[in-house]
Coordinates of C-alpha atoms in Angstrom, one line a residue:
Chain A
M1 CA 105.3 18.9 28.2
Q2 CA 102.7 20.8 29.8
E3 CA 103.3 19.0 33.4
Q4 CA 106.4 21.2 33.3
Q5 CA 104.6 24.9 33.3
K6 CA 104.5 26.5 36.8
L7 CA 100.4 27.7 37.2
I8 CA 101.1 28.9 40.9
T9 CA 104.1 30.4 42.5
L10 CA 104.5 31.2 46.4
E11 CA 107.6 33.8 46.9
N12 CA 108.7 34.1 50.4
I13 CA 105.3 33.9 51.8
S14 CA 105.5 34.8 55.5
K15 CA 102.3 35.6 57.4
E16 CA 102.4 37.0 61.6
Y17 CA 99.0 37.3 63.7
D18 CA 99.9 39.7 66.3
G19 CA 103.5 38.9 66.4
T20 CA 102.8 35.3 66.2
V21 CA 104.4 33.7 63.2
V22 CA 102.4 31.5 61.4
L23 CA 104.2 31.1 58.0
E24 CA 107.8 31.5 57.5
D25 CA 109.2 31.7 54.0
I26 CA 107.0 29.9 52.0
N27 CA 108.5 28.8 48.6
L28 CA 106.3 26.5 46.5
Y29 CA 105.4 26.6 42.8
V30 CA 102.2 24.6 41.5
R31 CA 102.4 22.8 38.1
K32 CA 99.4 22.7 35.7
N33 CA 97.5 19.9 36.2
E34 CA 99.0 18.8 39.4
F35 CA 97.2 17.4 42.4
L36 CA 99.3 19.1 45.6
T37 CA 98.7 18.3 49.1
L38 CA 99.9 20.3 51.7
L39 CA 100.5 17.7 54.5
G40 CA 100.9 18.4 58.2
P41 CA 99.8 18.5 61.7
S42 CA 97.1 21.0 63.0
G43 CA 98.9 24.4 63.5
C44 CA 101.4 23.7 61.0
G45 CA 100.5 26.5 58.7
K46 CA 98.4 24.5 55.8
T47 CA 95.2 26.0 55.8
T48 CA 96.6 29.5 56.0
T49 CA 98.6 28.5 53.1
L50 CA 95.9 27.7 51.1
R51 CA 93.6 30.8 52.1
I52 CA 96.6 33.0 51.4
I53 CA 96.1 31.1 47.6
G54 CA 92.5 31.7 47.9
G55 CA 92.8 35.4 48.5
F56 CA 91.3 35.4 52.1
E57 CA 94.7 36.1 54.0
K58 CA 97.2 38.5 53.0
P59 CA 100.6 37.8 53.7
T60 CA 102.7 39.8 55.6
T61 CA 105.7 39.5 53.6
G62 CA 105.9 37.7 49.9
S63 CA 104.1 37.0 46.8
V64 CA 101.5 34.9 45.3
I65 CA 102.2 34.7 41.2
F66 CA 99.6 32.9 39.7
D67 CA 100.2 32.3 35.8
G68 CA 102.8 34.7 35.7
Q69 CA 100.9 38.0 37.2
D70 CA 101.5 39.2 41.0
I71 CA 98.2 38.5 42.6
T72 CA 99.0 39.2 46.0
D73 CA 96.4 41.6 46.6
L74 CA 93.9 40.9 44.5
P75 CA 90.4 40.2 46.4
P76 CA 88.8 36.7 46.6
Y77 CA 86.3 37.3 43.5
K78 CA 88.7 38.0 40.9
R79 CA 90.5 35.1 41.2
R80 CA 90.4 32.4 38.7
V81 CA 90.4 29.5 41.8
N82 CA 87.4 28.3 43.9
T83 CA 87.1 26.7 47.1
V84 CA 85.8 24.2 48.9
F85 CA 85.6 24.7 52.4
Q86 CA 86.1 22.6 55.9
K87 CA 82.4 22.1 56.9
Y88 CA 81.1 22.7 53.2
A89 CA 79.5 26.5 54.0
L90 CA 76.7 25.4 51.8
F91 CA 74.0 28.4 51.6
P92 CA 71.2 27.4 53.8
H93 CA 68.6 29.4 52.5
L94 CA 69.1 28.3 48.9
N95 CA 68.6 24.8 47.8
V96 CA 70.8 22.5 46.2
F97 CA 70.3 24.0 42.6
E98 CA 70.5 27.5 43.7
N99 CA 73.6 26.4 45.4
I100 CA 75.6 25.5 42.8
A101 CA 74.0 28.2 40.3
F102 CA 75.5 30.7 42.8
G103 CA 78.8 31.6 40.8
L104 CA 76.8 31.6 37.4
K105 CA 74.5 34.0 38.8
V106 CA 77.1 36.1 40.1
S107 CA 78.5 35.8 36.5
K108 CA 75.4 36.8 34.8
R109 CA 75.3 33.6 32.9
S110 CA 72.0 32.9 30.5
K111 CA 69.3 30.9 32.7
E112 CA 69.7 28.0 29.6
E113 CA 73.6 28.1 30.3
I114 CA 73.1 28.0 34.2
N115 CA 70.3 25.0 33.8
E116 CA 72.9 23.5 31.3
R117 CA 75.9 23.5 33.5
V118 CA 74.5 22.9 36.9
A119 CA 72.4 19.9 35.6
Q120 CA 76.1 18.8 34.1
M121 CA 77.6 19.3 37.7
L122 CA 74.6 17.5 39.4
D123 CA 75.2 14.4 36.8
L124 CA 78.9 15.0 37.6
V125 CA 78.7 14.3 41.5
N126 CA 75.8 11.3 41.0
L127 CA 73.3 13.9 42.9
K128 CA 70.9 14.0 39.4
E129 CA 67.7 14.0 41.4
Y130 CA 68.5 16.3 44.5
G131 CA 68.2 19.8 42.7
K132 CA 65.1 21.0 44.7
R133 CA 66.4 19.9 48.0
R134 CA 66.9 21.4 50.5
V135 CA 70.7 21.6 51.8
D136 CA 70.3 20.4 55.0
S137 CA 68.5 17.7 54.2
L138 CA 71.4 16.3 52.8
S139 CA 73.8 13.5 54.2
G140 CA 77.6 14.8 54.9
G141 CA 78.4 13.1 52.2
Q142 CA 75.8 14.7 49.5
Q143 CA 76.7 18.1 51.2
Q144 CA 80.6 17.3 50.6
R145 CA 79.3 16.9 46.8
I146 CA 77.4 19.8 46.6
A147 CA 80.0 21.8 47.9
I148 CA 82.6 20.4 44.9
A149 CA 80.1 20.9 42.3
R150 CA 79.5 24.3 43.1
A151 CA 83.2 25.2 43.2
L152 CA 83.6 23.3 39.9
V153 CA 80.9 24.6 38.0
N154 CA 82.8 27.7 37.6
E155 CA 85.8 26.2 35.9
P156 CA 88.6 27.4 38.5
E157 CA 91.9 26.6 37.0
V158 CA 92.7 25.5 40.0
L159 CA 90.7 24.1 42.9
L160 CA 91.5 24.5 46.6
L161 CA 90.0 21.8 49.0
D162 CA 90.7 22.3 53.1
E163 CA 90.0 19.1 54.7
P164 CA 87.0 18.6 52.5
L165 CA 86.9 14.7 53.5
G166 CA 87.7 15.2 57.4
A167 CA 84.0 15.0 58.5
L168 CA 83.5 11.9 56.6
D169 CA 83.5 8.1 58.1
L170 CA 86.2 6.1 56.9
K171 CA 84.2 4.1 54.3
L172 CA 82.9 6.9 52.9
R173 CA 85.8 9.0 52.8
K174 CA 87.9 6.4 50.6
G175 CA 85.4 6.3 48.1
M176 CA 85.5 10.0 48.1
Q177 CA 89.2 10.1 47.5
L178 CA 89.0 8.2 44.5
E179 CA 86.2 10.0 43.1
L180 CA 87.7 13.1 43.7
K181 CA 90.7 12.0 42.0
R182 CA 89.3 10.8 39.0
M183 CA 87.5 13.9 38.5
Q184 CA 91.0 16.1 38.6
Q185 CA 92.0 13.6 36.1
R186 CA 88.8 13.9 34.4
L187 CA 88.5 17.7 34.2
G188 CA 92.8 18.6 33.9
I189 CA 92.2 20.7 36.7
T190 CA 94.9 21.8 39.3
F191 CA 94.1 20.9 42.9
I192 CA 95.6 22.2 46.1
F193 CA 94.6 19.7 48.8
V194 CA 95.0 20.6 52.2
T195 CA 95.1 17.0 54.8
H196 CA 96.5 15.9 58.2
D197 CA 95.7 12.1 57.0
Q198 CA 99.2 11.3 55.9
E199 CA 97.2 8.2 54.1
E200 CA 95.1 10.5 52.2
A201 CA 98.0 12.2 51.1
L202 CA 100.2 9.2 50.2
T203 CA 96.7 8.0 48.1
M204 CA 95.8 11.1 45.9
S205 CA 98.9 13.3 45.2
D206 CA 101.1 13.8 42.7
T207 CA 103.2 16.0 45.1
I208 CA 102.9 16.4 48.7
V209 CA 104.2 19.0 51.0
V210 CA 105.1 18.4 54.4
M211 CA 104.8 21.7 56.4
K212 CA 105.8 21.8 60.2
D213 CA 105.4 24.8 62.3
G214 CA 104.8 27.5 59.5
R215 CA 107.9 26.4 57.5
I216 CA 108.4 23.3 54.4
A217 CA 109.9 20.4 55.6
Q218 CA 109.9 18.5 52.5
I219 CA 108.4 18.7 49.0
G220 CA 108.4 15.7 46.6
P221 CA 106.4 12.9 45.2
P222 CA 104.7 10.3 47.7
K223 CA 107.2 7.5 47.2
H224 CA 109.9 9.4 47.8
I225 CA 108.5 11.5 50.9
Y226 CA 108.1 7.8 51.9
D227 CA 111.1 6.4 51.1
E228 CA 113.5 9.1 51.8
P229 CA 112.1 11.3 54.3
K230 CA 114.7 14.4 55.2
S231 CA 114.0 13.7 59.1
A232 CA 112.8 11.8 61.6
F233 CA 109.7 14.3 61.9
I234 CA 108.5 13.4 58.4
A235 CA 109.5 9.6 58.7
N236 CA 107.4 9.5 61.8
F237 CA 104.6 11.4 60.4
I238 CA 104.0 9.4 57.2
G239 CA 103.9 6.1 57.7
E240 CA 105.3 4.4 60.6
S241 CA 109.0 3.9 61.7
N242 CA 111.6 2.6 64.0
I243 CA 114.0 5.5 64.4
I244 CA 117.3 5.0 65.6
R245 CA 120.4 6.5 67.0
G246 CA 123.3 5.6 65.0
R247 CA 127.2 6.5 64.2
M248 CA 128.6 6.5 60.5
I249 CA 131.7 4.2 60.5
K250 CA 132.6 5.1 56.9
D251 CA 130.8 5.8 53.6
E252 CA 127.9 3.1 53.3
L253 CA 128.6 1.6 56.9
V254 CA 126.4 2.5 59.9
N255 CA 127.0 1.6 63.4
F256 CA 123.9 0.8 65.7
C257 CA 122.3 -1.5 68.2
G258 CA 126.4 -2.1 68.4
T259 CA 126.4 -3.8 65.1
N260 CA 127.6 -2.2 62.0
F261 CA 125.3 -2.4 59.0
T262 CA 125.5 -2.1 55.4
C263 CA 123.9 0.9 54.1
V264 CA 123.1 3.0 51.1
D265 CA 124.1 6.3 52.0
F266 CA 127.5 8.4 52.3
G267 CA 128.8 11.9 52.4
F268 CA 128.6 12.0 56.3
A269 CA 131.6 13.0 58.2
K270 CA 133.0 9.9 60.0
D271 CA 131.6 9.1 63.2
A272 CA 128.9 11.6 62.8
Q273 CA 125.9 11.1 64.8
V274 CA 122.8 10.0 62.6
D275 CA 119.1 9.0 63.0
V276 CA 118.5 5.4 60.9
L277 CA 115.0 4.9 59.9
I278 CA 113.9 1.5 59.2
R279 CA 110.2 1.0 58.8
P280 CA 108.5 -1.9 60.3
E281 CA 107.6 -3.7 57.3
D282 CA 111.2 -3.7 56.4
I283 CA 112.5 -6.0 59.0
V284 CA 112.7 -9.3 57.9
I285 CA 112.2 -12.1 60.7
V286 CA 114.8 -14.9 60.2
G287 CA 116.3 -17.6 62.0
E288 CA 118.2 -16.5 65.5
D289 CA 121.2 -17.9 64.0
V290 CA 121.3 -16.0 60.7
G291 CA 119.9 -12.6 61.9
Q292 CA 122.0 -9.5 62.0
L293 CA 120.4 -8.9 65.6
V294 CA 118.6 -11.3 67.9
G295 CA 115.6 -10.7 70.2
T296 CA 112.7 -11.6 72.0
V297 CA 109.0 -11.0 70.7
K298 CA 107.4 -8.9 73.4
S299 CA 103.9 -8.4 72.0
V300 CA 102.0 -9.4 68.9
L301 CA 99.0 -7.4 67.6
F302 CA 96.4 -8.5 64.8
K303 CA 96.0 -5.4 62.2
G304 CA 93.9 -7.7 59.4
V305 CA 96.5 -7.6 56.6
H306 CA 99.6 -8.1 59.0
Y307 CA 100.8 -8.7 62.4
E308 CA 102.6 -5.8 64.6
M309 CA 105.4 -7.3 66.6
I310 CA 107.3 -5.6 69.3
I311 CA 110.7 -7.3 69.3
D312 CA 113.6 -6.1 71.9
A313 CA 116.8 -6.7 70.2
G314 CA 120.0 -4.9 70.6
G315 CA 118.5 -2.6 73.6
F316 CA 116.0 -1.1 71.1
S317 CA 112.3 -1.7 71.1
W318 CA 111.4 -2.8 67.1
K319 CA 108.0 -2.6 65.7
V320 CA 108.0 -4.7 63.0
H321 CA 105.0 -5.7 60.6
S322 CA 105.0 -9.4 59.1
T323 CA 102.5 -11.7 57.6
S324 CA 103.5 -14.5 59.6
M325 CA 103.2 -14.4 63.7
Q326 CA 106.0 -15.2 65.5
P327 CA 104.6 -16.2 69.4
E328 CA 104.8 -13.9 72.2
G329 CA 108.1 -14.5 74.0
S330 CA 109.9 -16.8 71.3
Q331 CA 113.9 -15.8 70.1
V332 CA 114.1 -14.6 66.8
G333 CA 116.7 -13.0 64.2
L334 CA 116.2 -9.9 62.4
S335 CA 117.7 -9.1 59.0
I336 CA 117.8 -5.6 57.4
V337 CA 119.0 -5.1 53.3
P338 CA 121.1 -2.4 52.9
F339 CA 118.6 -0.7 50.7
N340 CA 116.0 -0.5 53.7
I341 CA 117.9 1.2 56.1
H342 CA 117.5 5.2 55.9
I343 CA 120.3 7.5 57.0
M344 CA 119.0 11.3 58.3
K345 CA 120.7 14.3 59.9
P346 CA 119.8 13.9 63.5
M347 CA 117.4 15.9 65.0
E348 CA 119.2 18.5 67.0
E349 CA 121.4 19.4 64.1
E350 CA 118.3 19.8 61.9
E351 CA 116.6 22.0 64.5
L352 CA 120.2 24.0 65.1
D353 CA 119.8 25.0 61.3
E354 CA 116.4 26.5 61.4
Chain B
M1 CA 49.1 21.7 99.3
K2 CA 48.1 21.6 96.0
T3 CA 45.1 24.0 96.5
L4 CA 47.7 26.3 98.6
K5 CA 49.9 26.2 95.9
R6 CA 46.9 27.4 93.2
A7 CA 45.7 29.8 95.5
Y8 CA 49.0 31.6 95.8
L9 CA 49.5 31.7 92.1
A10 CA 46.0 33.0 91.7
L11 CA 46.4 35.3 94.0
I12 CA 49.8 36.5 92.1
L13 CA 48.0 36.6 88.9
L14 CA 45.3 38.6 90.3
F15 CA 47.3 41.2 91.3
L16 CA 49.1 41.1 88.0
Y17 CA 45.8 41.4 86.1
V18 CA 43.0 43.0 87.9
P19 CA 44.1 46.5 87.8
I20 CA 44.2 45.7 84.2
A21 CA 41.1 44.2 83.7
V22 CA 39.1 47.2 85.9
L23 CA 40.7 49.8 83.7
I24 CA 39.5 47.9 80.4
L25 CA 35.9 47.4 82.1
Q26 CA 35.9 51.0 82.9
S27 CA 37.0 52.0 79.6
F28 CA 33.4 50.5 78.7
N29 CA 31.5 52.2 81.4
A30 CA 28.9 54.7 80.2
G31 CA 28.8 56.8 83.2
I32 CA 31.8 58.9 84.0
S33 CA 31.6 57.8 87.9
R34 CA 34.3 55.7 88.7
A35 CA 32.6 53.9 91.5
K36 CA 29.2 53.1 90.0
W37 CA 28.6 50.9 86.5
E38 CA 25.9 52.6 84.7
G39 CA 26.1 50.2 81.6
F40 CA 27.8 49.4 79.0
S41 CA 29.2 51.6 76.2
F42 CA 31.5 52.2 73.3
R43 CA 30.9 56.0 74.4
W44 CA 34.5 57.1 75.6
Y45 CA 36.1 55.1 72.3
V46 CA 34.1 57.6 70.5
Q47 CA 34.9 60.3 72.1
L48 CA 38.5 58.9 71.7
I49 CA 38.5 58.8 68.1
Q50 CA 36.6 62.6 68.1
S51 CA 39.2 64.1 69.9
P52 CA 41.9 66.0 67.5
N53 CA 44.6 65.9 70.5
I54 CA 44.2 62.4 71.1
M55 CA 44.3 61.6 67.3
Q56 CA 47.3 64.0 67.0
A57 CA 49.5 61.9 70.1
L58 CA 48.5 58.9 68.1
Y59 CA 49.7 60.1 64.8
V60 CA 53.2 61.3 66.6
T61 CA 53.6 57.8 68.1
V62 CA 52.7 55.5 65.4
T63 CA 55.1 57.4 62.8
I64 CA 57.8 57.8 65.4
A65 CA 57.6 53.7 66.2
I66 CA 57.6 53.3 62.9
L67 CA 60.5 55.9 61.8
A68 CA 62.5 55.0 64.5
S69 CA 62.1 51.3 64.6
L70 CA 63.1 51.6 60.5
I71 CA 66.3 53.1 61.0
S72 CA 67.4 51.6 64.1
T73 CA 67.0 48.2 62.5
I74 CA 69.2 49.2 59.6
L75 CA 71.7 50.8 62.0
G76 CA 71.2 47.9 64.6
T77 CA 72.1 45.6 61.7
M78 CA 75.1 46.7 60.1
A79 CA 76.7 47.7 63.8
A80 CA 75.8 43.8 64.6
I81 CA 77.7 42.5 61.2
G82 CA 80.7 44.9 62.0
I83 CA 80.9 43.5 65.8
H84 CA 80.6 40.1 64.4
A85 CA 83.4 40.5 61.9
M86 CA 85.9 42.0 64.9
S87 CA 88.1 40.1 66.4
K88 CA 87.8 39.1 70.1
K89 CA 89.4 41.9 72.1
P90 CA 87.6 44.9 70.7
Q91 CA 84.2 42.7 69.8
S92 CA 83.6 42.1 73.6
M93 CA 84.4 45.8 74.4
M94 CA 81.8 46.7 71.4
L95 CA 79.8 44.7 72.8
T96 CA 79.7 46.0 76.4
L97 CA 79.5 49.5 75.3
S98 CA 76.4 48.6 72.9
N99 CA 74.6 46.7 75.9
I100 CA 75.0 49.5 78.7
P101 CA 72.3 51.8 77.3
M102 CA 70.1 49.0 77.7
T103 CA 70.7 48.4 81.6
M104 CA 70.5 52.4 82.2
P105 CA 67.2 53.7 83.9
D106 CA 65.1 55.4 81.2
I107 CA 65.0 58.6 83.4
V108 CA 68.6 58.6 83.3
T109 CA 68.6 57.9 79.1
G110 CA 66.2 60.8 79.0
I111 CA 67.5 63.0 81.3
S112 CA 71.3 63.0 79.6
L113 CA 69.6 63.1 76.0
M114 CA 67.6 66.2 77.1
L115 CA 71.0 67.9 78.2
L116 CA 72.5 67.0 75.2
F117 CA 69.5 68.6 73.1
I118 CA 70.0 71.5 75.3
F119 CA 73.7 71.7 74.9
T120 CA 73.5 71.7 71.1
K121 CA 70.5 73.8 70.9
M122 CA 68.2 71.7 69.4
D123 CA 64.7 72.8 70.0
R124 CA 63.0 69.8 71.2
G125 CA 60.1 68.2 69.4
Y126 CA 59.3 65.6 66.9
F127 CA 62.8 65.2 65.7
T128 CA 64.5 65.0 68.9
M129 CA 62.3 62.5 70.3
L130 CA 62.6 60.2 67.1
L131 CA 66.6 60.4 67.4
A132 CA 65.7 59.6 71.1
H133 CA 63.9 56.8 70.2
I134 CA 66.4 55.7 67.3
T135 CA 69.4 56.0 70.3
F136 CA 67.4 53.8 72.7
N137 CA 66.2 50.8 69.9
T138 CA 69.4 50.5 68.5
P139 CA 71.5 48.1 71.0
Y140 CA 68.3 46.1 71.2
V141 CA 68.4 45.5 67.4
V142 CA 72.4 44.9 67.7
L143 CA 71.4 42.3 70.5
S144 CA 68.8 40.6 68.1
V145 CA 70.8 39.9 64.8
L146 CA 73.8 39.1 66.9
P147 CA 72.9 35.4 67.6
K148 CA 72.0 34.5 63.8
L149 CA 75.3 36.1 62.7
K150 CA 77.0 33.5 65.2
E151 CA 75.0 30.7 63.7
M152 CA 76.0 31.1 60.6
N153 CA 78.9 29.0 59.1
K154 CA 82.1 31.6 59.7
H155 CA 83.0 30.7 56.1
S156 CA 79.7 31.2 54.4
Y157 CA 80.9 35.0 53.4
E158 CA 84.0 33.8 51.9
A159 CA 82.4 31.2 49.7
A160 CA 80.4 33.8 48.3
L161 CA 83.3 36.2 47.4
D162 CA 85.3 32.9 46.3
L163 CA 82.7 32.3 44.1
G164 CA 82.8 35.5 42.2
A165 CA 80.2 38.0 44.8
T166 CA 81.6 41.0 45.0
P167 CA 81.4 41.9 49.1
G168 CA 78.0 44.1 48.8
Y169 CA 76.6 40.7 46.6
A170 CA 77.7 38.6 49.0
L171 CA 76.2 40.7 52.1
R172 CA 72.9 40.8 50.0
K173 CA 72.6 37.5 48.8
V174 CA 74.0 35.5 51.7
I175 CA 74.3 37.7 55.0
L176 CA 71.0 39.2 55.0
P177 CA 68.8 36.2 54.3
A178 CA 70.5 34.2 56.7
V179 CA 69.8 36.6 60.1
R180 CA 66.6 37.5 58.4
P181 CA 64.8 36.2 61.4
G182 CA 67.1 38.2 63.9
I183 CA 66.7 41.4 62.0
I184 CA 62.5 40.8 61.6
T185 CA 62.3 39.7 65.6
G186 CA 64.8 43.2 66.5
A187 CA 62.5 45.4 64.5
M188 CA 59.5 44.3 66.1
L189 CA 61.1 44.8 69.1
A190 CA 62.3 48.3 68.4
F191 CA 59.0 49.0 67.3
T192 CA 56.8 47.9 70.7
L193 CA 59.6 49.5 72.6
S194 CA 59.1 52.6 71.1
L195 CA 55.1 52.7 71.2
D196 CA 55.6 52.0 74.9
D197 CA 58.0 54.4 76.1
F198 CA 57.3 57.3 78.0
T199 CA 60.1 58.5 79.8
I200 CA 62.7 59.1 77.2
S201 CA 59.8 60.5 75.0
Y202 CA 58.7 62.7 77.9
F203 CA 62.8 64.4 78.5
T204 CA 62.7 64.6 74.4
T205 CA 59.8 66.3 73.3
S206 CA 58.5 69.7 74.0
P207 CA 54.6 69.9 75.1
L208 CA 53.6 70.9 71.6
V209 CA 54.6 67.5 70.1
Q210 CA 52.9 64.7 72.3
N211 CA 52.9 61.4 72.1
L212 CA 50.0 59.1 73.7
S213 CA 52.4 58.3 77.0
T214 CA 53.3 61.6 77.7
L215 CA 49.6 63.1 76.6
I216 CA 47.8 60.6 79.0
Y217 CA 50.3 61.6 81.6
S218 CA 49.9 65.1 81.2
E219 CA 45.9 64.7 81.0
A220 CA 46.1 62.7 84.2
R221 CA 47.5 65.2 86.2
K222 CA 44.6 67.5 85.4
G223 CA 42.3 64.2 86.5
I224 CA 41.0 61.4 84.7
K225 CA 39.2 61.4 82.1
P226 CA 37.1 58.1 81.0
T227 CA 38.7 58.6 77.8
M228 CA 42.1 57.8 78.9
N229 CA 40.6 54.7 80.1
A230 CA 39.5 53.9 76.7
L231 CA 43.1 54.9 75.3
S232 CA 45.6 52.7 77.9
A233 CA 42.8 49.8 77.0
L234 CA 43.4 50.3 73.5
M235 CA 47.5 50.6 73.9
F236 CA 47.6 47.4 76.4
V237 CA 45.6 45.3 73.8
S238 CA 47.7 46.2 71.0
L239 CA 51.4 46.1 72.9
L240 CA 50.0 42.8 74.3
I241 CA 49.4 41.3 70.6
L242 CA 53.0 42.7 69.5
L243 CA 54.8 41.2 72.4
L244 CA 53.0 37.8 71.5
L245 CA 54.3 37.9 68.1
I246 CA 57.6 38.5 69.5
N247 CA 57.6 35.9 72.0
R248 CA 56.2 33.4 69.2
R249 CA 59.1 33.9 67.0
T250 CA 61.8 33.4 69.4
A251 CA 60.3 30.5 70.8
E252 CA 59.9 29.5 67.1
S253 CA 63.5 30.0 66.1
S254 CA 65.0 28.6 69.5

């Protein structure tokens, strides 16, 4: 399958600015036709990584391999990638048509070809009648589409997108997420997408690369990252979570809140300190006589699809999501199935490793 | 109170503009005496045009203003782009270095340039005056182009490179069009400053190559001729027009 083909490989990439380390030993590959998302909080190095692939920054060490060729020193205008910039960076002195045609004019295409391909692009982004408009007369969402069209018209093999939906309001953002994903599948182009929005990353990506402090924290498909986060940081960053200190009794048995729980994890040393992750939607509220833990409902928030309850049980405040509401102050039992208890190496140990 | 305010304002404007009004009026005086109005005439303006000295000085003034503003606009724009691309520390240093000459008294600039030309054994004349004008004009161009660069989306240039443009192509097709208003304002400012200058020109040219202001000065020492009134009136009017144009441009862009 062609999906196995590595299109871009980052090898041991590090980047320093005036002695400050921004990226440290990044190793990553991107397959053809993949939708890969670089996800992380601001300052984690995701944009710098993208800029290194685009050719706007040179790594301090390491190399960028594109289709088997080392392109580390190749300037941006010789790379077969195009970028959609944050805030779009459209050219204000050119109209919509001229903006999209810019790349084709640079490569000296014939007038007929330019007209035809720009028209196709305007059609693709649903802005057919807008060719003659000034770019600053367009809304944020429309400018966003023009920026995408301006990049895609050059038929790049890879499209880099730097927080392209950051400036749009929620509803427009959701719409554009679907539209981008649809475009990516239709055109068969590799997308490398940068965002700090975990929900966006989970919705759109084939692969998510979680970054923290200039390093890669975890790589994997969205479901895997959500279900099996490697650390408390990732668990907290992606989705909501309860993270509690625990101790391994033996394989597949963990103790927290003074109670032994059956789990599915093994391979930890006996009595090892661990972080236990339980997602709020994985805690089931049962009768107080049958619960593994018993506690009191402290607060209830209505969140639309579900209720979010804070329940004090076993000396810990649990965040619980449920579609049925328990009144504040009531006693409830909590039950967690083994499959939903996820054991991770504790934070300190992970940081010692670094 | 209101009348007092108005009277105060009128007084100030009177002091500012009466001398110039008198000068313009005198330039149309048919008689040679400045004390007596002897009727309206274009006599001095005709004499002005017929004087080879003055026409030569006019030629020097205008050609120097054109050349100096042209060259300093190119240099200043390049400098502004360079300064804009610098990182913070060297940028603020370069800006200070570029701004200081503007705050220096003209006489200091004039004398130091004169000393430099003497030291390097350059014969003072048209060329040295041109060099001097380019020197004092350039920082003003930098100052009017820089804000336009700052207004640009900082990724515009990168976007052009990304779309396949070489740095030169991106400069011509993306950066220069975006900062064009600043470049034109800078060029007009440079042209005006150059027309207007006396002090620096005085120290950097020889008595054989006069521009209008140095000519008026040396004529005035021999006693003011009515032709000088006419010449001054013309200079005032043309500079006024230029300044109004520049002010309108800056008002429009802000």
